[in-house]
CSV table of C-alpha atoms and ligand atoms in Angstrom, one decimal:
chain,number,residue,atom,x,y,z
Y,1,MET,CA,75.3,147.2,84.0
Y,2,THR,CA,73.6,144.7,86.3
Y,3,GLU,CA,75.1,144.9,89.8
Y,4,PHE,CA,74.9,141.7,91.8
Y,5,ALA,CA,75.7,141.7,95.6
Y,6,THR,CA,77.9,138.8,96.5
Y,7,PRO,CA,79.0,137.4,99.9
Y,8,GLU,CA,82.6,137.1,100.9
Y,9,LEU,CA,84.9,136.2,98.0
Y,10,ASP,CA,87.1,133.4,99.2
Y,11,VAL,CA,84.6,130.8,100.2
Y,12,VAL,CA,85.1,128.6,97.2
Y,13,ILE,CA,88.6,129.5,96.2
Y,14,PRO,CA,91.0,126.6,96.6
Y,15,ASP,CA,93.3,126.9,99.6
Y,16,ASP,CA,96.5,127.2,97.6
Y,17,LEU,CA,95.0,130.1,95.6
Y,18,ALA,CA,93.3,131.9,98.4
Y,19,LYS,CA,96.5,133.6,99.8
Y,20,PRO,CA,98.0,134.8,96.5
Y,21,LEU,CA,94.6,136.2,95.5
Y,22,ASP,CA,94.3,138.0,98.9
Y,23,ARG,CA,97.8,139.4,98.4
Y,24,LEU,CA,97.0,140.4,94.8
Y,25,ARG,CA,93.8,142.1,96.0
Y,26,ASP,CA,95.6,144.1,98.7
Y,27,ALA,CA,98.5,145.0,96.4
Y,28,ALA,CA,96.1,146.1,93.7
Y,29,SER,CA,94.4,148.4,96.2
Y,30,GLU,CA,97.7,149.8,97.4
Y,31,LEU,CA,98.9,150.4,93.8
Y,32,GLY,CA,95.7,151.9,92.6
Y,33,ILE,CA,95.2,149.1,90.1
Y,34,SER,CA,91.7,147.9,89.3
Y,35,LEU,CA,91.7,144.2,89.2
Y,36,TYR,CA,88.9,141.9,88.2
Y,37,LEU,CA,88.2,138.2,88.5
Y,38,VAL,CA,86.7,137.5,85.1
Y,39,GLY,CA,85.1,134.8,82.9
Y,40,GLY,CA,85.0,131.1,83.9
Y,41,PRO,CA,85.9,131.6,87.6
Y,42,VAL,CA,83.1,134.1,88.1
Y,43,ARG,CA,80.6,131.8,86.3
Y,44,ASP,CA,81.7,128.8,88.4
Y,45,TRP,CA,81.8,130.8,91.6
Y,46,LEU,CA,78.2,131.9,91.1
Y,47,LEU,CA,77.2,128.4,90.2
Y,48,GLN,CA,79.0,127.3,93.4
Y,49,ARG,CA,81.3,125.0,91.5
Y,50,PRO,CA,84.9,124.6,92.5
Y,51,LEU,CA,87.3,127.0,90.9
Y,52,VAL,CA,90.2,125.4,88.9
Y,53,ASP,CA,92.0,128.2,87.1
Y,54,ILE,CA,91.7,131.8,87.8
Y,55,ASP,CA,91.4,134.5,85.1
Y,56,LEU,CA,92.2,138.1,86.2
Y,57,LEU,CA,91.9,141.3,84.3
Y,58,ILE,CA,94.2,144.3,85.0
Y,59,ALA,CA,92.3,147.4,84.1
Y,60,ASN,CA,95.0,150.0,84.5
Y,61,GLY,CA,98.6,150.4,85.6
Y,62,ASN,CA,101.9,150.6,83.8
Y,63,PRO,CA,104.4,147.7,83.2
Y,64,LYS,CA,106.3,148.7,86.4
Y,65,SER,CA,103.2,148.8,88.7
Y,66,ILE,CA,101.9,145.5,87.1
Y,67,ALA,CA,105.3,143.9,87.8
Y,68,THR,CA,105.1,145.1,91.4
Y,69,LEU,CA,101.6,143.7,91.6
Y,70,VAL,CA,102.7,140.3,90.4
Y,71,ARG,CA,105.7,140.2,92.7
Y,72,LYS,CA,103.6,141.1,95.7
Y,73,GLY,CA,100.9,138.6,94.8
Y,74,PHE,CA,103.0,135.6,94.0
Y,75,GLY,CA,106.4,136.4,95.6
Y,76,LYS,CA,109.6,137.0,93.7
Y,77,ASP,CA,110.4,133.4,93.0
Y,78,ALA,CA,107.1,132.6,91.3
Y,79,LYS,CA,107.5,131.3,87.7
Y,80,VAL,CA,105.7,133.9,85.7
Y,81,ARG,CA,105.3,133.2,82.0
Y,82,GLU,CA,104.8,136.3,79.9
Y,83,HIS,CA,103.1,136.4,76.5
Y,84,PRO,CA,103.6,140.1,75.5
Y,85,GLN,CA,102.0,139.6,72.0
Y,86,PHE,CA,98.7,138.9,73.8
Y,87,GLY,CA,99.3,141.2,76.8
Y,88,THR,CA,98.9,138.2,79.1
Y,89,MET,CA,100.9,136.3,81.7
Y,90,SER,CA,100.4,133.2,83.7
Y,91,VAL,CA,101.5,131.7,87.0
Y,92,GLU,CA,101.3,128.1,88.0
Y,93,ILE,CA,100.4,127.5,91.6
Y,94,GLY,CA,100.3,123.8,92.5
Y,95,GLU,CA,97.6,122.3,90.3
Y,96,HIS,CA,96.1,125.6,89.4
Y,97,ARG,CA,96.9,128.4,87.0
Y,98,VAL,CA,96.4,132.1,87.4
Y,99,ASP,CA,96.1,134.0,84.1
Y,100,LEU,CA,96.5,137.8,84.2
Y,101,ALA,CA,95.6,139.9,81.2
Y,102,THR,CA,95.3,143.6,80.4
Y,103,LEU,CA,92.1,144.9,78.8
Y,104,ARG,CA,91.9,144.2,75.1
Y,105,LYS,CA,89.7,144.1,72.1
Y,106,GLU,CA,89.9,141.6,69.3
Y,107,LYS,CA,89.5,141.6,65.6
Y,108,TYR,CA,89.2,138.5,63.5
Y,109,PRO,CA,91.1,139.0,60.2
Y,110,ARG,CA,89.1,136.1,58.7
Y,111,PRO,CA,86.7,133.4,60.0
Y,112,GLY,CA,88.6,130.8,62.0
Y,113,ALA,CA,91.8,132.8,62.2
Y,114,LEU,CA,93.4,133.8,65.5
Y,115,PRO,CA,92.3,137.2,66.6
Y,116,VAL,CA,94.4,140.3,66.4
Y,117,VAL,CA,94.4,142.0,69.8
Y,118,SER,CA,94.8,145.6,70.8
Y,119,PRO,CA,94.3,147.6,74.0
Y,120,GLY,CA,90.6,148.2,74.9
Y,121,THR,CA,88.2,149.1,77.6
Y,122,LEU,CA,86.5,146.8,80.2
Y,123,GLU,CA,83.5,146.9,77.9
Y,124,ASP,CA,85.5,145.8,74.9
Y,125,ASP,CA,87.1,143.0,76.9
Y,126,LEU,CA,83.9,141.6,78.2
Y,127,SER,CA,81.9,141.9,74.9
Y,128,ARG,CA,84.7,140.1,72.9
Y,129,ARG,CA,84.0,136.9,74.8
Y,130,ASP,CA,82.2,133.8,73.6
Y,131,PHE,CA,79.1,133.5,75.8
Y,132,SER,CA,77.3,136.0,78.1
Y,133,VAL,CA,77.9,133.7,81.1
Y,134,ASN,CA,81.6,134.0,80.5
Y,135,ALA,CA,81.5,137.8,80.3
Y,136,LEU,CA,81.0,138.5,83.9
Y,137,ALA,CA,83.6,140.3,86.0
Y,138,LEU,CA,84.0,140.7,89.7
Y,139,PRO,CA,86.1,143.6,91.0
Y,140,LEU,CA,88.8,142.5,93.5
Y,141,ARG,CA,89.3,145.3,95.9
Y,142,LYS,CA,90.0,145.6,99.6
Y,143,GLY,CA,86.4,146.1,100.8
Y,144,GLY,CA,86.9,145.8,104.5
Y,145,GLY,CA,83.6,144.0,104.6
Y,146,GLU,CA,81.5,147.2,104.5
Y,147,GLU,CA,81.1,147.6,100.8
Y,148,PRO,CA,79.3,144.7,99.0
Y,149,ILE,CA,81.2,143.4,95.9
Y,150,SER,CA,79.1,143.5,92.7
Y,151,VAL,CA,79.4,141.5,89.6
Y,152,ILE,CA,79.7,143.5,86.4
Y,153,ASP,CA,77.4,142.1,83.7
Y,154,LEU,CA,77.3,143.9,80.4
Y,155,GLY,CA,75.0,141.4,78.6
Y,156,SER,CA,72.5,139.1,80.1
Y,157,GLY,CA,75.1,136.8,81.8
Y,158,LEU,CA,73.4,136.6,85.2
Y,159,VAL,CA,70.0,135.9,83.7
Y,160,ASP,CA,71.5,133.3,81.3
Y,161,LEU,CA,73.3,131.7,84.2
Y,162,GLY,CA,70.0,131.4,86.0
Y,163,GLU,CA,68.4,129.9,82.8
Y,164,SER,CA,71.3,127.6,82.1
Y,165,THR,CA,71.8,129.2,78.6
Y,166,LEU,CA,74.8,129.8,76.4
Y,167,ARG,CA,74.1,133.1,74.6
Y,168,VAL,CA,76.5,134.6,72.0
Y,169,PHE,CA,77.0,138.3,71.8
Y,170,HIS,CA,76.4,138.7,68.0
Y,171,PRO,CA,75.2,136.5,65.1
Y,172,ARG,CA,78.7,136.2,63.6
Y,173,SER,CA,80.3,134.9,66.8
Y,174,PHE,CA,80.8,131.4,65.4
Y,175,HIS,CA,82.0,132.8,62.1
Y,176,ASP,CA,84.7,134.7,64.0
Y,177,ASP,CA,85.7,131.7,66.0
Y,178,PRO,CA,84.1,128.4,65.1
Y,179,THR,CA,86.0,126.7,68.0
Y,180,ARG,CA,83.4,128.4,70.2
Y,181,ALA,CA,81.1,125.6,69.1
Y,182,LEU,CA,83.4,123.1,70.7
Y,183,ARG,CA,83.7,125.3,73.8
Y,184,ALA,CA,79.8,125.4,73.9
Y,185,ALA,CA,79.5,121.7,73.7
Y,186,ARG,CA,82.1,121.2,76.5
Y,187,LEU,CA,80.4,123.8,78.8
Y,188,ALA,CA,76.9,122.6,78.0
Y,189,ALA,CA,77.9,119.1,78.9
Y,190,ARG,CA,79.7,120.2,82.0
Y,191,LEU,CA,77.1,122.6,83.3
Y,192,GLY,CA,74.0,121.0,81.9
Y,193,PHE,CA,73.4,124.2,79.8
Y,194,GLY,CA,71.8,124.6,76.3
Y,195,LEU,CA,72.3,127.0,73.4
Y,196,SER,CA,70.0,130.0,73.2
Y,197,ARG,CA,67.9,130.2,70.1
Y,198,GLY,CA,70.2,133.0,68.8
Y,199,ALA,CA,73.3,130.9,69.4
Y,200,ARG,CA,71.7,128.0,67.5
Y,201,SER,CA,70.9,130.2,64.6
Y,202,ALA,CA,74.4,131.8,64.6
Y,203,LEU,CA,75.9,128.3,64.6
Y,204,ARG,CA,73.7,127.1,61.7
Y,205,ASP,CA,74.8,130.2,59.7
Y,206,ALA,CA,78.4,129.5,60.4
Y,207,LEU,CA,78.0,125.9,59.3
Y,208,ARG,CA,76.2,126.9,56.2
Y,209,ASP,CA,79.0,129.4,55.3
Y,210,GLY,CA,81.7,126.8,55.8
Y,211,ALA,CA,83.4,128.6,58.7
Y,212,PHE,CA,84.8,125.4,60.2
Y,213,GLY,CA,86.9,124.8,57.1
Y,214,GLY,CA,89.1,127.8,58.1
Y,215,VAL,CA,90.1,126.4,61.5
Y,216,SER,CA,93.5,124.8,61.7
Y,217,GLY,CA,94.0,121.2,62.9
Y,218,ASP,CA,96.1,122.5,65.8
Y,219,ARG,CA,93.3,124.7,67.1
Y,220,LEU,CA,90.8,121.9,66.8
Y,221,ARG,CA,93.1,119.4,68.5
Y,222,ARG,CA,93.6,121.8,71.4
Y,223,GLU,CA,89.8,122.1,71.8
Y,224,PHE,CA,89.4,118.3,71.8
Y,225,ILE,CA,92.2,118.0,74.3
Y,226,LYS,CA,90.2,120.4,76.6
Y,227,LEU,CA,87.0,118.5,75.9
Y,228,PHE,CA,88.4,115.2,77.1
Y,229,THR,CA,90.5,116.8,79.9
Y,230,ASP,CA,87.2,118.1,81.2
Y,231,CYS,CA,86.6,114.7,82.9
Y,232,ALA,CA,88.8,115.9,85.8
Y,233,VAL,CA,86.5,118.9,86.5
Y,234,GLY,CA,83.1,117.1,86.3
Y,235,GLY,CA,82.8,117.4,82.5
Y,236,HIS,CA,81.2,114.8,80.2
Y,237,PRO,CA,82.9,114.4,76.9
Y,238,SER,CA,80.4,111.7,76.0
Y,239,ILE,CA,77.6,114.3,76.2
Y,240,ALA,CA,79.7,117.0,74.5
Y,241,LEU,CA,80.3,114.7,71.5
Y,242,VAL,CA,76.6,114.0,71.2
Y,243,HIS,CA,75.9,117.8,71.2
Y,244,LEU,CA,78.5,118.3,68.5
Y,245,ASP,CA,77.0,115.5,66.5
Y,246,LYS,CA,73.5,116.9,66.8
Y,247,TRP,CA,74.6,120.4,66.0
Y,248,HIS,CA,76.2,119.0,62.8
Y,249,VAL,CA,79.6,120.3,63.9
Y,250,LEU,CA,81.4,116.9,63.7
Y,251,ALA,CA,80.3,116.4,60.1
Y,252,ALA,CA,81.5,119.9,59.3
Y,253,LEU,CA,85.0,119.0,60.7
Y,254,GLU,CA,85.2,115.8,58.6
Y,255,PRO,CA,82.4,114.4,56.3
Y,256,GLY,CA,80.9,111.3,57.9
Y,257,LEU,CA,82.3,112.0,61.4
Y,258,CYS,CA,79.8,111.2,64.1
Y,259,THR,CA,79.4,109.8,67.6
Y,260,HIS,CA,78.5,106.1,67.4
Y,261,ALA,CA,76.0,105.0,70.1
Y,262,SER,CA,78.4,102.1,71.1
Y,263,SER,CA,81.1,104.5,72.2
Y,264,ARG,CA,78.9,106.3,74.8
Y,265,ALA,CA,79.1,103.8,77.6
Y,266,PRO,CA,82.9,103.4,77.3
Y,267,LEU,CA,83.3,107.2,77.2
Y,268,ARG,CA,81.1,107.5,80.3
Y,269,ARG,CA,83.3,104.9,82.1
Y,270,LEU,CA,86.4,106.9,81.1
Y,271,GLU,CA,84.8,110.0,82.6
Y,272,LYS,CA,84.1,108.1,85.8
Y,273,VAL,CA,87.5,106.5,86.2
Y,274,LEU,CA,89.3,109.8,85.6
Y,275,ALA,CA,87.0,111.7,88.0
Y,276,THR,CA,87.4,109.0,90.7
Y,277,PRO,CA,90.4,106.9,89.8
Y,278,GLN,CA,90.4,103.2,90.8
Y,279,TRP,CA,94.2,103.0,90.8
Y,280,ARG,CA,97.1,105.5,91.1
Y,281,VAL,CA,96.8,106.6,87.5
Y,282,ARG,CA,100.2,107.3,86.0
Y,283,GLU,CA,101.0,110.1,83.5
Y,284,HIS,CA,98.4,110.0,80.9
Y,285,ARG,CA,96.6,112.0,78.2
Y,286,PRO,CA,92.8,111.8,78.7
Y,287,TRP,CA,92.3,113.0,75.1
Y,288,VAL,CA,94.3,110.0,73.7
Y,289,ALA,CA,92.2,107.5,75.6
Y,290,GLY,CA,89.1,109.6,74.7
Y,291,LEU,CA,89.9,109.5,71.0
Y,292,CYS,CA,90.6,105.8,71.1
Y,293,LEU,CA,87.1,105.2,72.5
Y,294,TRP,CA,85.2,107.8,70.4
Y,295,LEU,CA,86.8,106.8,67.1
Y,296,SER,CA,87.1,103.0,67.4
Y,297,PRO,CA,83.6,102.2,66.2
Y,298,LEU,CA,84.2,104.3,63.0
Y,299,SER,CA,85.7,102.9,59.8
Y,300,ALA,CA,89.5,102.9,59.6
Y,301,PRO,CA,89.6,105.4,56.6
Y,302,LEU,CA,87.3,107.8,58.6
Y,303,ARG,CA,89.5,107.4,61.7
Y,304,ARG,CA,92.5,108.2,59.6
Y,305,ARG,CA,91.0,111.3,58.0
Y,306,THR,CA,89.7,112.6,61.4
Y,307,LEU,CA,93.1,112.3,63.0
Y,308,ALA,CA,94.7,114.1,60.0
Y,309,ARG,CA,92.1,116.8,60.3
Y,310,LEU,CA,92.8,117.2,64.0
Y,311,GLY,CA,96.6,117.3,63.3
Y,312,VAL,CA,97.2,114.1,65.4
Y,313,ARG,CA,100.4,112.6,64.1
Y,314,GLY,CA,103.1,110.1,64.8
Y,315,ASP,CA,102.9,107.5,67.5
Y,316,THR,CA,99.7,108.9,69.0
Y,317,SER,CA,97.9,108.7,65.7
Y,318,VAL,CA,99.1,105.0,65.3
Y,319,ARG,CA,97.9,104.1,68.8
Y,320,VAL,CA,94.4,105.7,68.2
Y,321,LEU,CA,94.1,104.1,64.8
Y,322,ASP,CA,95.1,100.7,66.1
Y,323,PHE,CA,93.1,100.8,69.3
Y,324,ALA,CA,90.0,99.0,67.9
Y,325,LYS,CA,92.1,96.0,66.8
Y,326,SER,CA,94.5,95.9,69.7
Y,327,CYS,CA,91.7,96.2,72.2
Y,328,GLN,CA,90.0,93.1,70.8
Y,329,ARG,CA,93.2,91.2,71.1
Y,330,TRP,CA,93.8,92.4,74.7
Y,331,ILE,CA,90.3,91.4,75.6
Y,332,LYS,CA,90.7,88.0,74.1
Y,333,GLU,CA,94.0,87.4,75.8
Y,334,LEU,CA,92.6,88.7,79.2
Y,335,LYS,CA,89.6,86.4,78.9
Y,336,GLY,CA,91.9,83.4,78.4
Y,337,THR,CA,94.2,84.3,81.3
Y,338,ARG,CA,94.5,82.0,84.3
Y,339,GLY,CA,96.2,83.8,87.3
Y,340,ARG,CA,97.6,87.2,88.0
Y,341,GLY,CA,100.9,86.5,86.3
Y,342,ALA,CA,99.2,85.9,83.0
Y,343,VAL,CA,97.2,89.2,83.3
Y,344,ASP,CA,100.5,90.9,84.0
Y,345,LEU,CA,102.0,89.6,80.8
Y,346,VAL,CA,99.1,91.0,78.8
Y,347,LEU,CA,98.8,94.4,80.5
Y,348,ALA,CA,102.4,95.2,81.0
Y,349,GLU,CA,102.8,96.2,77.3
Y,350,LEU,CA,100.1,98.9,77.5
Y,351,ASP,CA,100.7,102.5,78.2
Y,352,GLU,CA,98.4,104.4,80.6
Y,353,ASP,CA,96.2,105.8,77.8
Y,354,GLN,CA,95.7,102.4,76.4
Y,355,LEU,CA,95.0,100.9,79.8
Y,356,LEU,CA,92.4,103.5,80.6
Y,357,ALA,CA,90.7,103.0,77.2
Y,358,LEU,CA,90.8,99.2,77.6
Y,359,TYR,CA,89.3,99.5,81.1
Y,360,ALA,CA,86.5,101.6,79.8
Y,361,THR,CA,85.8,99.1,77.0
Y,362,CYS,CA,85.8,95.8,79.0
Y,363,GLU,CA,83.0,94.0,80.7
Y,364,PRO,CA,82.8,94.1,84.5
Y,365,LEU,CA,84.9,90.9,85.2
Y,366,LEU,CA,87.7,92.1,83.0
Y,367,ARG,CA,87.5,95.6,84.4
Y,368,ARG,CA,88.1,94.1,87.9
Y,369,ARG,CA,91.2,92.3,86.5
Y,370,VAL,CA,92.5,95.5,85.1
Y,371,VAL,CA,92.0,97.4,88.3
Y,372,ARG,CA,93.6,94.7,90.4
Y,373,TRP,CA,96.6,94.6,88.2
Y,374,ALA,CA,97.0,98.4,88.0
Y,375,ALA,CA,96.3,99.0,91.7
Y,376,GLU,CA,98.2,96.0,93.2
Y,377,ASP,CA,100.3,94.0,90.8
Y,378,ARG,CA,102.0,96.3,88.3
Y,379,ASP,CA,104.3,97.9,91.0
Y,380,THR,CA,105.1,94.6,92.6
Y,381,ARG,CA,108.9,94.0,92.6
Y,382,ILE,CA,109.9,90.4,92.4
Y,383,PRO,CA,112.4,89.1,95.0
Y,384,VAL,CA,115.0,88.0,92.3
Y,385,SER,CA,117.2,90.5,90.4
Y,386,PRO,CA,119.0,90.1,87.1
Y,387,ARG,CA,122.3,90.0,89.0
Y,388,ASP,CA,121.0,87.1,91.1
Y,389,LEU,CA,120.4,85.2,87.9
Y,390,LEU,CA,123.9,86.0,86.5
Y,391,ASN,CA,125.4,84.8,89.8
Y,392,ALA,CA,123.3,81.6,89.3
Y,393,ASN,CA,125.1,81.1,85.9
Y,394,LEU,CA,122.2,82.2,83.8
Y,395,SER,CA,123.1,84.5,80.9
Y,396,GLY,CA,121.8,85.5,77.5
Y,397,PRO,CA,118.1,85.4,76.5
Y,398,VAL,CA,117.3,82.8,79.1
Y,399,VAL,CA,117.7,85.6,81.8
Y,400,GLY,CA,114.7,87.6,80.3
Y,401,VAL,CA,112.6,84.4,80.1
Y,402,ALA,CA,113.4,83.4,83.7
Y,403,LEU,CA,112.6,86.9,85.0
Y,404,ALA,CA,109.3,86.9,83.3
Y,405,ARG,CA,108.5,83.3,84.5
Y,406,ILE,CA,109.5,84.2,88.1
Y,407,ARG,CA,107.4,87.4,88.0
Y,408,ALA,CA,104.4,85.4,86.8
Y,409,ALA,CA,104.9,82.7,89.4
Y,410,TYR,CA,105.4,85.3,92.2
Y,411,LEU,CA,102.2,87.1,91.3
Y,412,ASN,CA,100.4,83.8,91.2
Y,413,GLY,CA,101.7,83.0,94.7
Y,414,GLU,CA,103.7,79.9,93.4
Y,415,VAL,CA,107.0,81.5,94.3
Y,416,ALA,CA,107.1,83.2,97.7
Y,417,ASN,CA,110.7,84.4,98.1
Y,418,ARG,CA,114.2,84.7,96.6
Y,419,GLU,CA,115.2,81.1,97.3
Y,420,GLU,CA,112.1,79.8,95.5
Y,421,GLY,CA,112.7,82.2,92.7
Y,422,LEU,CA,116.3,81.1,92.2
Y,423,ALA,CA,115.2,77.4,92.4
Y,424,LEU,CA,112.7,78.2,89.5
Y,425,ALA,CA,115.5,80.0,87.6
Y,426,ARG,CA,117.8,76.9,87.9
Y,427,GLU,CA,115.0,74.7,86.7
Y,428,ILE,CA,114.5,77.0,83.7
Y,429,LEU,CA,118.2,76.9,83.0
Y,430,ARG,CA,118.3,73.1,83.3
Y,431,ARG,CA,115.4,72.7,80.9
Y,432,SER,CA,116.8,75.2,78.4
Y,433,GLU,CA,120.1,73.3,78.4
Y,434,ALA,CA,118.4,69.9,78.0
Y,435,GLY,CA,116.4,71.4,75.2
Y,436,LYS,CA,119.6,72.6,73.4
Y,437,ARG,CA,121.2,69.1,73.8
Y,438,GLY,CA,118.0,67.5,72.5
Y,439,ARG,CA,118.1,69.7,69.4
Y,440,ARG,CA,121.8,69.2,68.6
Y,441,PRO,CA,121.6,66.0,66.4
Y,442,LYS,CA,118.9,67.6,64.3
Y,443,ASP,CA,120.9,70.9,64.0
Y,444,ALA,CA,124.0,68.9,63.1
Y,445,GLY,CA,122.0,67.0,60.4
Y,446,ARG,CA,121.3,70.2,58.6
Y,447,ASN,CA,125.0,71.0,58.0
J,1,CTP,N1,87.2,132.9,75.3
J,1,CTP,C1,86.5,133.2,74.1
J,1,CTP,N2,86.7,132.5,73.0
J,1,CTP,C2,87.6,131.5,72.9
J,1,CTP,C3,88.3,131.2,74.0
J,1,CTP,C4,88.1,131.9,75.2
J,1,CTP,O1,85.7,134.1,74.2
J,1,CTP,N3,87.7,130.8,71.8
J,1,CTP,C5,87.0,133.7,76.5
J,1,CTP,C6,85.9,133.1,77.3
J,1,CTP,O2,85.1,134.1,77.7
J,1,CTP,C7,86.6,132.5,78.5
J,1,CTP,C8,87.9,133.3,78.6
J,1,CTP,O3,88.2,133.7,77.3
J,1,CTP,O4,85.9,132.7,79.7
J,1,CTP,C9,89.1,132.4,79.1
J,1,CTP,O5,89.2,131.2,78.4
J,1,CTP,P1,89.4,129.8,79.0
J,1,CTP,O6,90.4,130.0,80.2
J,1,CTP,O7,89.7,128.9,78.0
J,1,CTP,O8,87.9,129.6,79.5
J,1,CTP,P2,87.3,129.4,81.0
J,1,CTP,O9,85.9,129.7,80.8
J,1,CTP,O10,88.1,130.1,82.0
J,1,CTP,O11,87.7,127.9,81.2
J,1,CTP,P3,86.7,126.7,81.2
J,1,CTP,O12,85.8,127.0,80.1
J,1,CTP,O13,87.5,125.5,81.0
J,1,CTP,O14,86.0,126.8,82.6
């Protein structure tokens, strides 16, 4: 075991997690439970990257003492979700998640299947992991500052961290779990790491043996969701997809699947806008916007097959499939717009995923229009309500028409207040009635 002296623990732990972790550490010492920070958080902490989620290993203790530990750490009102079949539980704290697991080992019944887990030692638990840099553990105990805390490194995790390398523990690692290739691409893109020679060879063997065919669409989709969600923690799906393409993983998922060069700039813009939003981004799914951009240059049949392979169905699948065509239409309409009201008419029909993907596709001038609309105009309330229109004797379909026209005029600055809005509504009503009168003889002639 390599021991690695570390400075005080809580320097990079987000504020809202620091207190629960301190309490957990104290409670674990009181209860005689050995608790370890493990995996991603240790890796990120050593790389001085911000911690997002916390993974903890509980090395001993019985169900009662573990329940006491959790209660002392998170308080009795914390929402703890237990997953007894995996020996794990998780607690949401603000935007973060703490996962606690007991020590386990894993066995893969067949390549690509979910592992069967059973109790194990710390060594089992660390060596079942994907990459050596994810197999580091840091004991959490009340040190009082005298005792240095040391990282437990059973493989070559610390060296690999220094050399920016993803190393697997054994040559059949990707056979056991081919989704590790997607994790590798995501981590490599996020951290600027590369695969070790052994990992490359293990991946080639898994591809040759058709291991990817055994992975369910649900598992693949979950990995792609993570890949695109990585934008929020400094990840780069655009680069991860290039890795997967170069490693021949995409083609193993679906023949012909690749990353077209023309999707790279839009994907990079998506990464940027999600990392530093230009407007108050509403509820969205980065992976849907990401799939729209990644797949839109590919042929429609390939898009369809890929979505089916990833188990993307229903409305989401339709949106991703149609994006290429819809996006061209939105861009054409946006180019032809005069005034903010017209932009509103085009963009109001998009959901947030489509808006993000459209933004990432457009040229700078149109991007500015999208940002101005999303940041300033879309939440604008017009000074006239449907009730005002009913009181002004408008009813039926003309109410909708009038509201849309008033909204456009208000955003364009042509209508400044309720009175002017109502005047425009009366004018619309007058014209609509004149129109009906004008059509009457013709309608009558038809009878
Ligand atoms: N793990 C694994 N194989 C998988 C999934 C996970 O070996 N297919 C291991 C990894 O060692 C990982 C740990 O389980 O560190 C926890 O998984 P997860 O929370 O998904 O990974 P993190 O590394 O914590 O998160 P991220 O990669 O997003 O930073």
